[in-house]
């Protein structure tokens, strides 16, 4: 297996969906609490990255085995069949990534507190059953909620707790504040899944996967995708008004012309190999700028 195939197998190009919430959690901890706990944070990053790799390989593995469209999807679309990958190698990678992630996660929980264990357990549940079982989450109209909540918010929340475990209070104010700050990431990551399901609507239906797009239709899915970006900006303004983040974060509005320009081709044509990448670009640019502005606000 060469690097290009391995990168596609673990969906390396989409790893920013988990890396940026982590970085934002670190920046928010430094900005709002003036503290960080770097050693367990480093272990958590490795554990999070390994589990993310496991989930993507697991997703491809389950899709390969459950494919109804064996002539086209299984042989020509799914990377395992297309590249004729060894199932033994795939299972070895799955076990390796999962075991390392679990071991490091338990060490982090032992170092900073068991809330990490319970939050991580929920993430593991979502990650495993996202593509496993008779009715995987990815084939139900809850995939967007599951991916957005776990990757956009819980990765961020765990990061904040690791840094602030000595002072963090589990109350409505703390949870509401962290959720509002992480809401743009949550919505844009959810948009990735929504765009993926919109592009794959016919293919999913052929393989008996009935996502939210199947139920609400392509036009409403596009409206939802657009509204999520609008709400992401509203949440930035609300977080600034509530003094949870620096007014410098309002510079994210300078990205609007770029986002509008990027969104137009996707709203016109939803083709996986041509326009799905637009959702990835919007997430990357928005999250990168959001993180940089948070770090710059620390210096100021």
PDB file of C-alpha atoms in Angstrom:
ATOM      1  CA  UNK A   1       0.000   0.000   0.000  1.00  0.00           C
ATOM      2  CA  UNK A   2       1.586   3.296  -1.074  1.00  0.00           C
ATOM      3  CA  UNK A   3       1.176   6.585   0.783  1.00  0.00           C
ATOM      4  CA  UNK A   4      -1.412   7.951  -1.652  1.00  0.00           C
ATOM      5  CA  UNK A   5      -3.660   4.928  -1.116  1.00  0.00           C
ATOM      6  CA  UNK A   6      -3.110   5.018   2.648  1.00  0.00           C
ATOM      7  CA  UNK A   7      -3.953   8.741   2.735  1.00  0.00           C
ATOM      8  CA  UNK A   8      -7.200   8.069   0.885  1.00  0.00           C
ATOM      9  CA  UNK A   9      -8.011   5.116   3.140  1.00  0.00           C
ATOM     10  CA  UNK A  10      -7.759   7.277   6.294  1.00  0.00           C
ATOM     11  CA  UNK A  11      -9.182  10.294   4.422  1.00  0.00           C
ATOM     12  CA  UNK A  12      -6.185  12.423   5.341  1.00  0.00           C
ATOM     13  CA  UNK A  13      -7.535  15.467   3.489  1.00  0.00           C
ATOM     14  CA  UNK A  14     -10.484  15.622   5.903  1.00  0.00           C
ATOM     15  CA  UNK A  15      -8.414  15.374   9.106  1.00  0.00           C
ATOM     16  CA  UNK A  16      -8.702  19.127   9.592  1.00  0.00           C
ATOM     17  CA  UNK A  17     -12.259  18.397  10.748  1.00  0.00           C
ATOM     18  CA  UNK A  18     -10.781  17.076  14.006  1.00  0.00           C
ATOM     19  CA  UNK A  19      -7.479  18.991  14.187  1.00  0.00           C
ATOM     20  CA  UNK A  20      -8.969  22.486  14.111  1.00  0.00           C
ATOM     21  CA  UNK A  21     -11.503  21.936  16.948  1.00  0.00           C
ATOM     22  CA  UNK A  22      -8.534  20.676  18.987  1.00  0.00           C
ATOM     23  CA  UNK A  23      -6.463  23.777  18.193  1.00  0.00           C
ATOM     24  CA  UNK A  24      -9.427  26.040  18.862  1.00  0.00           C
ATOM     25  CA  UNK A  25      -9.943  24.318  22.226  1.00  0.00           C
ATOM     26  CA  UNK A  26      -6.319  24.999  23.124  1.00  0.00           C
ATOM     27  CA  UNK A  27      -6.570  28.638  22.037  1.00  0.00           C
ATOM     28  CA  UNK A  28      -9.842  29.123  23.957  1.00  0.00           C
ATOM     29  CA  UNK A  29      -8.304  27.591  27.093  1.00  0.00           C
ATOM     30  CA  UNK A  30      -5.391  30.011  26.915  1.00  0.00           C
ATOM     31  CA  UNK A  31      -7.633  32.999  26.125  1.00  0.00           C
ATOM     32  CA  UNK A  32     -10.474  32.368  28.580  1.00  0.00           C
ATOM     33  CA  UNK A  33      -8.721  30.469  31.396  1.00  0.00           C
ATOM     34  CA  UNK A  34      -5.054  31.438  30.851  1.00  0.00           C
ATOM     35  CA  UNK A  35      -3.941  27.837  31.305  1.00  0.00           C
ATOM     36  CA  UNK A  36      -2.855  24.764  29.366  1.00  0.00           C
ATOM     37  CA  UNK A  37      -1.794  21.227  30.299  1.00  0.00           C
ATOM     38  CA  UNK A  38       0.521  20.287  27.464  1.00  0.00           C
ATOM     39  CA  UNK A  39       1.626  16.712  28.211  1.00  0.00           C
ATOM     40  CA  UNK A  40      -1.851  15.129  28.527  1.00  0.00           C
ATOM     41  CA  UNK A  41      -2.956  17.421  25.705  1.00  0.00           C
ATOM     42  CA  UNK A  42      -0.270  15.939  23.450  1.00  0.00           C
ATOM     43  CA  UNK A  43      -1.359  12.392  24.375  1.00  0.00           C
ATOM     44  CA  UNK A  44      -4.971  13.357  23.698  1.00  0.00           C
ATOM     45  CA  UNK A  45      -4.067  14.706  20.261  1.00  0.00           C
ATOM     46  CA  UNK A  46      -2.375  11.430  19.283  1.00  0.00           C
ATOM     47  CA  UNK A  47      -5.298   9.403  20.674  1.00  0.00           C
ATOM     48  CA  UNK A  48      -7.823  11.599  18.857  1.00  0.00           C
ATOM     49  CA  UNK A  49      -5.929  11.411  15.563  1.00  0.00           C
ATOM     50  CA  UNK A  50      -5.541   7.619  15.776  1.00  0.00           C
ATOM     51  CA  UNK A  51      -9.213   7.124  16.519  1.00  0.00           C
ATOM     52  CA  UNK A  52     -10.138   9.407  13.634  1.00  0.00           C
ATOM     53  CA  UNK A  53      -8.005   7.214  11.351  1.00  0.00           C
ATOM     54  CA  UNK A  54      -9.703   4.114  12.781  1.00  0.00           C
ATOM     55  CA  UNK A  55     -13.174   5.550  12.108  1.00  0.00           C
ATOM     56  CA  UNK A  56     -12.403   6.359   8.474  1.00  0.00           C
ATOM     57  CA  UNK A  57     -10.869   2.933   7.779  1.00  0.00           C
ATOM     58  CA  UNK A  58     -13.766   1.309   9.667  1.00  0.00           C
ATOM     59  CA  UNK A  59     -16.218   3.264   7.531  1.00  0.00           C
ATOM     60  CA  UNK A  60     -14.594   2.078   4.291  1.00  0.00           C
ATOM     61  CA  UNK A  61     -14.378  -1.493   5.621  1.00  0.00           C
ATOM     62  CA  UNK A  62     -18.067  -1.657   6.568  1.00  0.00           C
ATOM     63  CA  UNK A  63     -19.213   0.043   3.371  1.00  0.00           C
ATOM     64  CA  UNK A  64     -17.223  -2.529   1.386  1.00  0.00           C
ATOM     65  CA  UNK A  65     -18.824  -5.488   3.150  1.00  0.00           C
ATOM     66  CA  UNK A  66     -22.360  -4.094   3.174  1.00  0.00           C
ATOM     67  CA  UNK A  67     -22.425  -2.813  -0.396  1.00  0.00           C
ATOM     68  CA  UNK A  68     -25.556  -3.830  -2.301  1.00  0.00           C
ATOM     69  CA  UNK A  69     -24.215  -2.375  -5.545  1.00  0.00           C
ATOM     70  CA  UNK A  70     -21.386  -4.920  -5.843  1.00  0.00           C
ATOM     71  CA  UNK A  71     -20.629  -4.336  -9.522  1.00  0.00           C
ATOM     72  CA  UNK A  72     -20.031  -0.587  -9.352  1.00  0.00           C
ATOM     73  CA  UNK A  73     -19.596   0.675  -5.777  1.00  0.00           C
ATOM     74  CA  UNK A  74     -17.771  -2.329  -4.316  1.00  0.00           C
ATOM     75  CA  UNK A  75     -15.388  -2.851  -7.241  1.00  0.00           C
ATOM     76  CA  UNK A  76     -14.937   0.670  -8.612  1.00  0.00           C
ATOM     77  CA  UNK A  77     -15.771   3.222  -5.889  1.00  0.00           C
ATOM     78  CA  UNK A  78     -14.838   1.827  -2.481  1.00  0.00           C
ATOM     79  CA  UNK A  79     -11.070   2.108  -2.060  1.00  0.00           C
ATOM     80  CA  UNK A  80     -10.698  -1.420  -0.646  1.00  0.00           C
ATOM     81  CA  UNK A  81     -12.193  -3.025  -3.740  1.00  0.00           C
ATOM     82  CA  UNK A  82     -10.829  -0.487  -6.222  1.00  0.00           C
ATOM     83  CA  UNK A  83      -7.236  -0.875  -5.009  1.00  0.00           C
ATOM     84  CA  UNK A  84      -7.645  -4.582  -4.191  1.00  0.00           C
ATOM     85  CA  UNK A  85      -6.402  -4.022  -0.637  1.00  0.00           C
ATOM     86  CA  UNK A  86      -5.739  -6.979   1.652  1.00  0.00           C
ATOM     87  CA  UNK A  87      -8.503  -7.379   4.225  1.00  0.00           C
ATOM     88  CA  UNK A  88      -5.924  -8.776   6.651  1.00  0.00           C
ATOM     89  CA  UNK A  89      -3.927  -5.541   6.343  1.00  0.00           C
ATOM     90  CA  UNK A  90      -7.092  -3.490   6.852  1.00  0.00           C
ATOM     91  CA  UNK A  91      -7.954  -5.427  10.028  1.00  0.00           C
ATOM     92  CA  UNK A  92      -4.386  -4.977  11.329  1.00  0.00           C
ATOM     93  CA  UNK A  93      -4.600  -1.224  10.783  1.00  0.00           C
ATOM     94  CA  UNK A  94      -7.993  -1.105  12.498  1.00  0.00           C
ATOM     95  CA  UNK A  95      -6.722  -2.963  15.562  1.00  0.00           C
ATOM     96  CA  UNK A  96      -3.521  -0.892  15.746  1.00  0.00           C
ATOM     97  CA  UNK A  97      -5.191   2.512  15.522  1.00  0.00           C
ATOM     98  CA  UNK A  98      -7.985   1.545  17.923  1.00  0.00           C
ATOM     99  CA  UNK A  99      -5.688  -0.002  20.549  1.00  0.00           C
ATOM    100  CA  UNK A 100      -3.244   2.906  20.581  1.00  0.00           C
ATOM    101  CA  UNK A 101      -6.086   5.411  20.780  1.00  0.00           C
ATOM    102  CA  UNK A 102      -7.758   3.560  23.652  1.00  0.00           C
ATOM    103  CA  UNK A 103      -4.518   3.150  25.616  1.00  0.00           C
ATOM    104  CA  UNK A 104      -3.574   6.826  25.307  1.00  0.00           C
ATOM    105  CA  UNK A 105      -7.146   7.909  26.084  1.00  0.00           C
ATOM    106  CA  UNK A 106      -7.123   5.910  29.336  1.00  0.00           C
ATOM    107  CA  UNK A 107      -3.795   7.455  30.304  1.00  0.00           C
ATOM    108  CA  UNK A 108      -5.201  10.958  29.722  1.00  0.00           C
ATOM    109  CA  UNK A 109      -8.303  10.123  31.785  1.00  0.00           C
ATOM    110  CA  UNK A 110      -6.061   8.854  34.608  1.00  0.00           C
ATOM    111  CA  UNK A 111      -3.969  12.046  34.472  1.00  0.00           C
ATOM    112  CA  UNK A 112      -6.698  14.694  34.390  1.00  0.00           C
ATOM    113  CA  UNK A 113      -9.984  13.095  35.478  1.00  0.00           C
ATOM    114  CA  UNK A 114     -12.680  10.639  34.488  1.00  0.00           C
ATOM    115  CA  UNK A 115     -14.905  13.151  32.651  1.00  0.00           C
ATOM    116  CA  UNK A 116     -12.438  12.587  29.778  1.00  0.00           C
ATOM    117  CA  UNK A 117     -13.252   8.873  29.955  1.00  0.00           C
ATOM    118  CA  UNK A 118     -17.029   9.369  29.760  1.00  0.00           C
ATOM    119  CA  UNK A 119     -16.862  11.979  27.001  1.00  0.00           C
ATOM    120  CA  UNK A 120     -14.398   9.809  25.114  1.00  0.00           C
ATOM    121  CA  UNK A 121     -16.625   6.768  25.584  1.00  0.00           C
ATOM    122  CA  UNK A 122     -19.480   8.616  23.883  1.00  0.00           C
ATOM    123  CA  UNK A 123     -17.164   9.571  20.994  1.00  0.00           C
ATOM    124  CA  UNK A 124     -16.057   5.929  20.680  1.00  0.00           C
ATOM    125  CA  UNK A 125     -19.690   4.801  20.603  1.00  0.00           C
ATOM    126  CA  UNK A 126     -20.509   7.240  17.797  1.00  0.00           C
ATOM    127  CA  UNK A 127     -17.318   6.417  15.878  1.00  0.00           C
ATOM    128  CA  UNK A 128     -17.830   2.643  16.039  1.00  0.00           C
ATOM    129  CA  UNK A 129     -21.540   2.590  15.278  1.00  0.00           C
ATOM    130  CA  UNK A 130     -21.295   5.328  12.688  1.00  0.00           C
ATOM    131  CA  UNK A 131     -20.780   2.630  10.072  1.00  0.00           C
ATOM    132  CA  UNK A 132     -21.297  -0.621  12.032  1.00  0.00           C
ATOM    133  CA  UNK A 133     -24.388  -2.590  12.966  1.00  0.00           C
ATOM    134  CA  UNK A 134     -27.585  -3.383  11.071  1.00  0.00           C
ATOM    135  CA  UNK A 135     -28.534   0.316  11.052  1.00  0.00           C
ATOM    136  CA  UNK A 136     -25.316   2.377  11.146  1.00  0.00           C
ATOM    137  CA  UNK A 137     -25.632   6.051  12.025  1.00  0.00           C
ATOM    138  CA  UNK A 138     -24.258   7.068   8.619  1.00  0.00           C
ATOM    139  CA  UNK A 139     -27.209   5.401   6.890  1.00  0.00           C
ATOM    140  CA  UNK A 140     -29.759   7.169   9.110  1.00  0.00           C
ATOM    141  CA  UNK A 141     -30.908  10.803   9.179  1.00  0.00           C
ATOM    142  CA  UNK A 142     -28.656  11.511  12.197  1.00  0.00           C
ATOM    143  CA  UNK A 143     -25.201  11.369  10.588  1.00  0.00           C
ATOM    144  CA  UNK A 144     -24.839  15.139  10.398  1.00  0.00           C
ATOM    145  CA  UNK A 145     -25.776  15.590  14.071  1.00  0.00           C
ATOM    146  CA  UNK A 146     -23.473  12.776  15.199  1.00  0.00           C
ATOM    147  CA  UNK A 147     -20.410  13.963  13.262  1.00  0.00           C
ATOM    148  CA  UNK A 148     -20.921  17.652  14.033  1.00  0.00           C
ATOM    149  CA  UNK A 149     -21.488  17.101  17.759  1.00  0.00           C
ATOM    150  CA  UNK A 150     -18.603  14.695  18.351  1.00  0.00           C
ATOM    151  CA  UNK A 151     -15.968  16.279  16.113  1.00  0.00           C
ATOM    152  CA  UNK A 152     -17.024  19.912  16.320  1.00  0.00           C
ATOM    153  CA  UNK A 153     -17.974  20.179  19.989  1.00  0.00           C
ATOM    154  CA  UNK A 154     -16.791  17.191  22.051  1.00  0.00           C
ATOM    155  CA  UNK A 155     -13.210  17.296  20.727  1.00  0.00           C
ATOM    156  CA  UNK A 156     -13.182  20.999  21.651  1.00  0.00           C
ATOM    157  CA  UNK A 157     -14.787  20.388  25.072  1.00  0.00           C
ATOM    158  CA  UNK A 158     -12.400  17.564  25.992  1.00  0.00           C
ATOM    159  CA  UNK A 159      -9.467  19.771  25.008  1.00  0.00           C
ATOM    160  CA  UNK A 160     -10.744  22.614  27.205  1.00  0.00           C
ATOM    161  CA  UNK A 161     -11.318  20.266  30.137  1.00  0.00           C
ATOM    162  CA  UNK A 162      -7.824  18.723  29.859  1.00  0.00           C
ATOM    163  CA  UNK A 163      -6.343  22.215  30.080  1.00  0.00           C
ATOM    164  CA  UNK A 164      -8.619  23.464  32.868  1.00  0.00           C
ATOM    165  CA  UNK A 165      -9.553  20.359  34.884  1.00  0.00           C
ATOM    166  CA  UNK A 166      -8.523  22.016  38.154  1.00  0.00           C
ATOM    167  CA  UNK A 167     -10.940  24.933  37.684  1.00  0.00           C
ATOM    168  CA  UNK A 168     -13.528  23.764  35.138  1.00  0.00           C
ATOM    169  CA  UNK A 169     -17.105  23.721  36.489  1.00  0.00           C
ATOM    170  CA  UNK A 170     -19.674  21.398  34.932  1.00  0.00           C
ATOM    171  CA  UNK A 171     -22.627  23.776  34.860  1.00  0.00           C
ATOM    172  CA  UNK A 172     -24.935  25.294  32.261  1.00  0.00           C
ATOM    173  CA  UNK A 173     -22.812  28.439  31.954  1.00  0.00           C
ATOM    174  CA  UNK A 174     -19.588  26.580  31.169  1.00  0.00           C
ATOM    175  CA  UNK A 175     -21.232  24.107  28.797  1.00  0.00           C
ATOM    176  CA  UNK A 176     -23.255  26.840  27.087  1.00  0.00           C
ATOM    177  CA  UNK A 177     -20.191  29.048  26.653  1.00  0.00           C
ATOM    178  CA  UNK A 178     -18.040  26.285  25.182  1.00  0.00           C
ATOM    179  CA  UNK A 179     -20.863  25.146  22.921  1.00  0.00           C
ATOM    180  CA  UNK A 180     -21.363  28.658  21.543  1.00  0.00           C
ATOM    181  CA  UNK A 181     -17.658  29.108  20.819  1.00  0.00           C
ATOM    182  CA  UNK A 182     -17.479  25.685  19.156  1.00  0.00           C
ATOM    183  CA  UNK A 183     -20.756  26.086  17.257  1.00  0.00           C
ATOM    184  CA  UNK A 184     -19.165  27.330  13.982  1.00  0.00           C
ATOM    185  CA  UNK A 185     -16.933  24.234  13.858  1.00  0.00           C
ATOM    186  CA  UNK A 186     -19.876  22.006  14.770  1.00  0.00           C
ATOM    187  CA  UNK A 187     -22.009  23.436  11.961  1.00  0.00           C
ATOM    188  CA  UNK A 188     -19.299  23.415   9.295  1.00  0.00           C
ATOM    189  CA  UNK A 189     -18.286  19.835  10.108  1.00  0.00           C
ATOM    190  CA  UNK A 190     -21.945  18.861   9.945  1.00  0.00           C
ATOM    191  CA  UNK A 191     -22.015  20.594   6.548  1.00  0.00           C
ATOM    192  CA  UNK A 192     -19.252  18.255   5.358  1.00  0.00           C
ATOM    193  CA  UNK A 193     -21.466  15.250   6.025  1.00  0.00           C
ATOM    194  CA  UNK A 194     -24.501  17.007   4.562  1.00  0.00           C
ATOM    195  CA  UNK A 195     -22.610  17.856   1.358  1.00  0.00           C
ATOM    196  CA  UNK A 196     -21.280  14.311   1.149  1.00  0.00           C
ATOM    197  CA  UNK A 197     -24.778  12.854   1.524  1.00  0.00           C
ATOM    198  CA  UNK A 198     -26.209  15.347  -0.970  1.00  0.00           C
ATOM    199  CA  UNK A 199     -23.612  14.417  -3.586  1.00  0.00           C
ATOM    200  CA  UNK A 200     -24.079  10.696  -2.894  1.00  0.00           C
ATOM    201  CA  UNK A 201     -27.885  10.703  -2.723  1.00  0.00           C
ATOM    202  CA  UNK A 202     -28.516   8.284  -5.600  1.00  0.00           C
ATOM    203  CA  UNK A 203     -25.582   6.033  -4.666  1.00  0.00           C
ATOM    204  CA  UNK A 204     -26.711   5.905  -1.020  1.00  0.00           C
ATOM    205  CA  UNK A 205     -30.262   5.017  -1.985  1.00  0.00           C
ATOM    206  CA  UNK A 206     -28.970   2.261  -4.290  1.00  0.00           C
ATOM    207  CA  UNK A 207     -27.110   0.814  -1.285  1.00  0.00           C
ATOM    208  CA  UNK A 208     -30.114   1.198   1.050  1.00  0.00           C
ATOM    209  CA  UNK A 209     -28.613   4.111   2.981  1.00  0.00           C
ATOM    210  CA  UNK A 210     -31.344   6.618   3.747  1.00  0.00           C
ATOM    211  CA  UNK A 211     -29.727   9.792   5.052  1.00  0.00           C
ATOM    212  CA  UNK A 212     -31.427  13.065   5.950  1.00  0.00           C
ATOM    213  CA  UNK A 213     -31.163  14.155   2.291  1.00  0.00           C
ATOM    214  CA  UNK A 214     -33.397  11.235   1.302  1.00  0.00           C
ATOM    215  CA  UNK A 215     -36.126  12.546   3.602  1.00  0.00           C
ATOM    216  CA  UNK A 216     -35.893  16.320   3.111  1.00  0.00           C
ATOM    217  CA  UNK A 217     -34.828  16.376  -0.541  1.00  0.00           C
ATOM    218  CA  UNK A 218     -31.861  17.943  -2.304  1.00  0.00           C
ATOM    219  CA  UNK A 219     -33.249  21.514  -2.350  1.00  0.00           C
ATOM    220  CA  UNK A 220     -33.908  21.584   1.398  1.00  0.00           C
ATOM    221  CA  UNK A 221     -30.490  20.055   2.031  1.00  0.00           C
ATOM    222  CA  UNK A 222     -28.912  22.953   0.127  1.00  0.00           C
ATOM    223  CA  UNK A 223     -30.959  25.443   2.152  1.00  0.00           C
ATOM    224  CA  UNK A 224     -29.811  23.738   5.355  1.00  0.00           C
ATOM    225  CA  UNK A 225     -26.184  23.851   4.169  1.00  0.00           C
ATOM    226  CA  UNK A 226     -26.446  27.589   3.487  1.00  0.00           C
ATOM    227  CA  UNK A 227     -28.261  28.371   6.740  1.00  0.00           C
ATOM    228  CA  UNK A 228     -25.584  26.559   8.753  1.00  0.00           C
ATOM    229  CA  UNK A 229     -22.976  29.023   7.459  1.00  0.00           C
ATOM    230  CA  UNK A 230     -25.253  31.943   8.364  1.00  0.00           C
ATOM    231  CA  UNK A 231     -25.795  30.584  11.897  1.00  0.00           C
ATOM    232  CA  UNK A 232     -22.037  30.029  12.270  1.00  0.00           C
ATOM    233  CA  UNK A 233     -21.509  33.764  11.735  1.00  0.00           C
ATOM    234  CA  UNK A 234     -24.359  34.668  14.086  1.00  0.00           C
ATOM    235  CA  UNK A 235     -22.745  32.537  16.801  1.00  0.00           C
ATOM    236  CA  UNK A 236     -19.441  34.405  16.337  1.00  0.00           C
ATOM    237  CA  UNK A 237     -21.213  37.714  16.921  1.00  0.00           C
ATOM    238  CA  UNK A 238     -23.051  36.318  19.963  1.00  0.00           C
ATOM    239  CA  UNK A 239     -19.805  34.992  21.477  1.00  0.00           C
ATOM    240  CA  UNK A 240     -18.161  38.409  21.024  1.00  0.00           C
ATOM    241  CA  UNK A 241     -21.146  40.210  22.591  1.00  0.00           C
ATOM    242  CA  UNK A 242     -21.002  37.848  25.580  1.00  0.00           C
ATOM    243  CA  UNK A 243     -17.223  38.478  25.843  1.00  0.00           C
ATOM    244  CA  UNK A 244     -16.381  34.824  25.423  1.00  0.00           C
ATOM    245  CA  UNK A 245     -14.009  35.623  22.559  1.00  0.00           C
ATOM    246  CA  UNK A 246     -12.152  38.715  21.404  1.00  0.00           C
ATOM    247  CA  UNK A 247     -13.817  41.313  19.113  1.00  0.00           C
ATOM    248  CA  UNK A 248     -10.898  40.514  16.800  1.00  0.00           C
ATOM    249  CA  UNK A 249     -12.857  37.397  15.819  1.00  0.00           C
ATOM    250  CA  UNK A 250     -15.251  39.632  13.882  1.00  0.00           C
ATOM    251  CA  UNK A 251     -12.542  39.763  11.219  1.00  0.00           C
ATOM    252  CA  UNK A 252     -13.971  36.401  10.135  1.00  0.00           C
ATOM    253  CA  UNK A 253     -16.540  38.456   8.248  1.00  0.00           C
ATOM    254  CA  UNK A 254     -13.739  39.345   5.827  1.00  0.00           C
ATOM    255  CA  UNK A 255     -14.003  35.747   4.605  1.00  0.00           C
ATOM    256  CA  UNK A 256     -17.593  36.194   3.452  1.00  0.00           C
ATOM    257  CA  UNK A 257     -16.743  37.131  -0.170  1.00  0.00           C
ATOM    258  CA  UNK A 258     -14.535  34.018  -0.405  1.00  0.00           C
ATOM    259  CA  UNK A 259     -17.244  31.786   1.085  1.00  0.00           C
ATOM    260  CA  UNK A 260     -19.931  33.180  -1.215  1.00  0.00           C
ATOM    261  CA  UNK A 261     -17.697  32.670  -4.257  1.00  0.00           C
ATOM    262  CA  UNK A 262     -16.898  29.101  -3.197  1.00  0.00           C
ATOM    263  CA  UNK A 263     -20.503  28.233  -2.380  1.00  0.00           C
ATOM    264  CA  UNK A 264     -21.985  29.148  -5.768  1.00  0.00           C
ATOM    265  CA  UNK A 265     -20.602  26.192  -7.778  1.00  0.00           C
ATOM    266  CA  UNK A 266     -21.692  23.718  -5.087  1.00  0.00           C
ATOM    267  CA  UNK A 267     -25.204  25.161  -4.883  1.00  0.00           C
ATOM    268  CA  UNK A 268     -25.472  24.816  -8.662  1.00  0.00           C
ATOM    269  CA  UNK A 269     -24.069  21.264  -8.997  1.00  0.00           C
ATOM    270  CA  UNK A 270     -23.607  18.668  -6.272  1.00  0.00           C
ATOM    271  CA  UNK A 271     -20.983  16.347  -7.761  1.00  0.00           C
ATOM    272  CA  UNK A 272     -18.703  14.404  -5.392  1.00  0.00           C
ATOM    273  CA  UNK A 273     -15.517  14.638  -7.474  1.00  0.00           C
ATOM    274  CA  UNK A 274     -16.060  18.260  -8.475  1.00  0.00           C
ATOM    275  CA  UNK A 275     -17.866  20.330  -5.838  1.00  0.00           C
ATOM    276  CA  UNK A 276     -17.806  18.389  -2.547  1.00  0.00           C
ATOM    277  CA  UNK A 277     -14.306  19.771  -1.961  1.00  0.00           C
ATOM    278  CA  UNK A 278     -15.920  23.212  -1.567  1.00  0.00           C
ATOM    279  CA  UNK A 279     -17.280  22.244   1.861  1.00  0.00           C
ATOM    280  CA  UNK A 280     -13.802  21.082   2.839  1.00  0.00           C
ATOM    281  CA  UNK A 281     -12.251  24.370   1.676  1.00  0.00           C
ATOM    282  CA  UNK A 282     -14.790  26.469   3.585  1.00  0.00           C
ATOM    283  CA  UNK A 283     -14.201  24.465   6.766  1.00  0.00           C
ATOM    284  CA  UNK A 284     -10.420  24.677   6.370  1.00  0.00           C
ATOM    285  CA  UNK A 285     -10.239  28.412   5.687  1.00  0.00           C
ATOM    286  CA  UNK A 286     -12.837  29.374   8.299  1.00  0.00           C
ATOM    287  CA  UNK A 287     -11.389  27.138  11.041  1.00  0.00           C
ATOM    288  CA  UNK A 288      -7.796  28.110  10.273  1.00  0.00           C
ATOM    289  CA  UNK A 289      -8.643  31.831  10.398  1.00  0.00           C
ATOM    290  CA  UNK A 290     -10.733  31.361  13.548  1.00  0.00           C
ATOM    291  CA  UNK A 291      -7.841  29.630  15.325  1.00  0.00           C
ATOM    292  CA  UNK A 292      -5.240  32.172  14.181  1.00  0.00           C
ATOM    293  CA  UNK A 293      -7.424  35.096  15.291  1.00  0.00           C
ATOM    294  CA  UNK A 294      -7.921  33.475  18.694  1.00  0.00           C
ATOM    295  CA  UNK A 295      -4.152  33.078  19.090  1.00  0.00           C
ATOM    296  CA  UNK A 296      -3.475  36.633  17.909  1.00  0.00           C
ATOM    297  CA  UNK A 297      -6.018  37.929  20.434  1.00  0.00           C
ATOM    298  CA  UNK A 298      -3.906  36.274  23.159  1.00  0.00           C
ATOM    299  CA  UNK A 299      -0.897  38.344  22.149  1.00  0.00           C
ATOM    300  CA  UNK A 300      -2.937  41.534  22.049  1.00  0.00           C
TER     301      UNK A 300
END
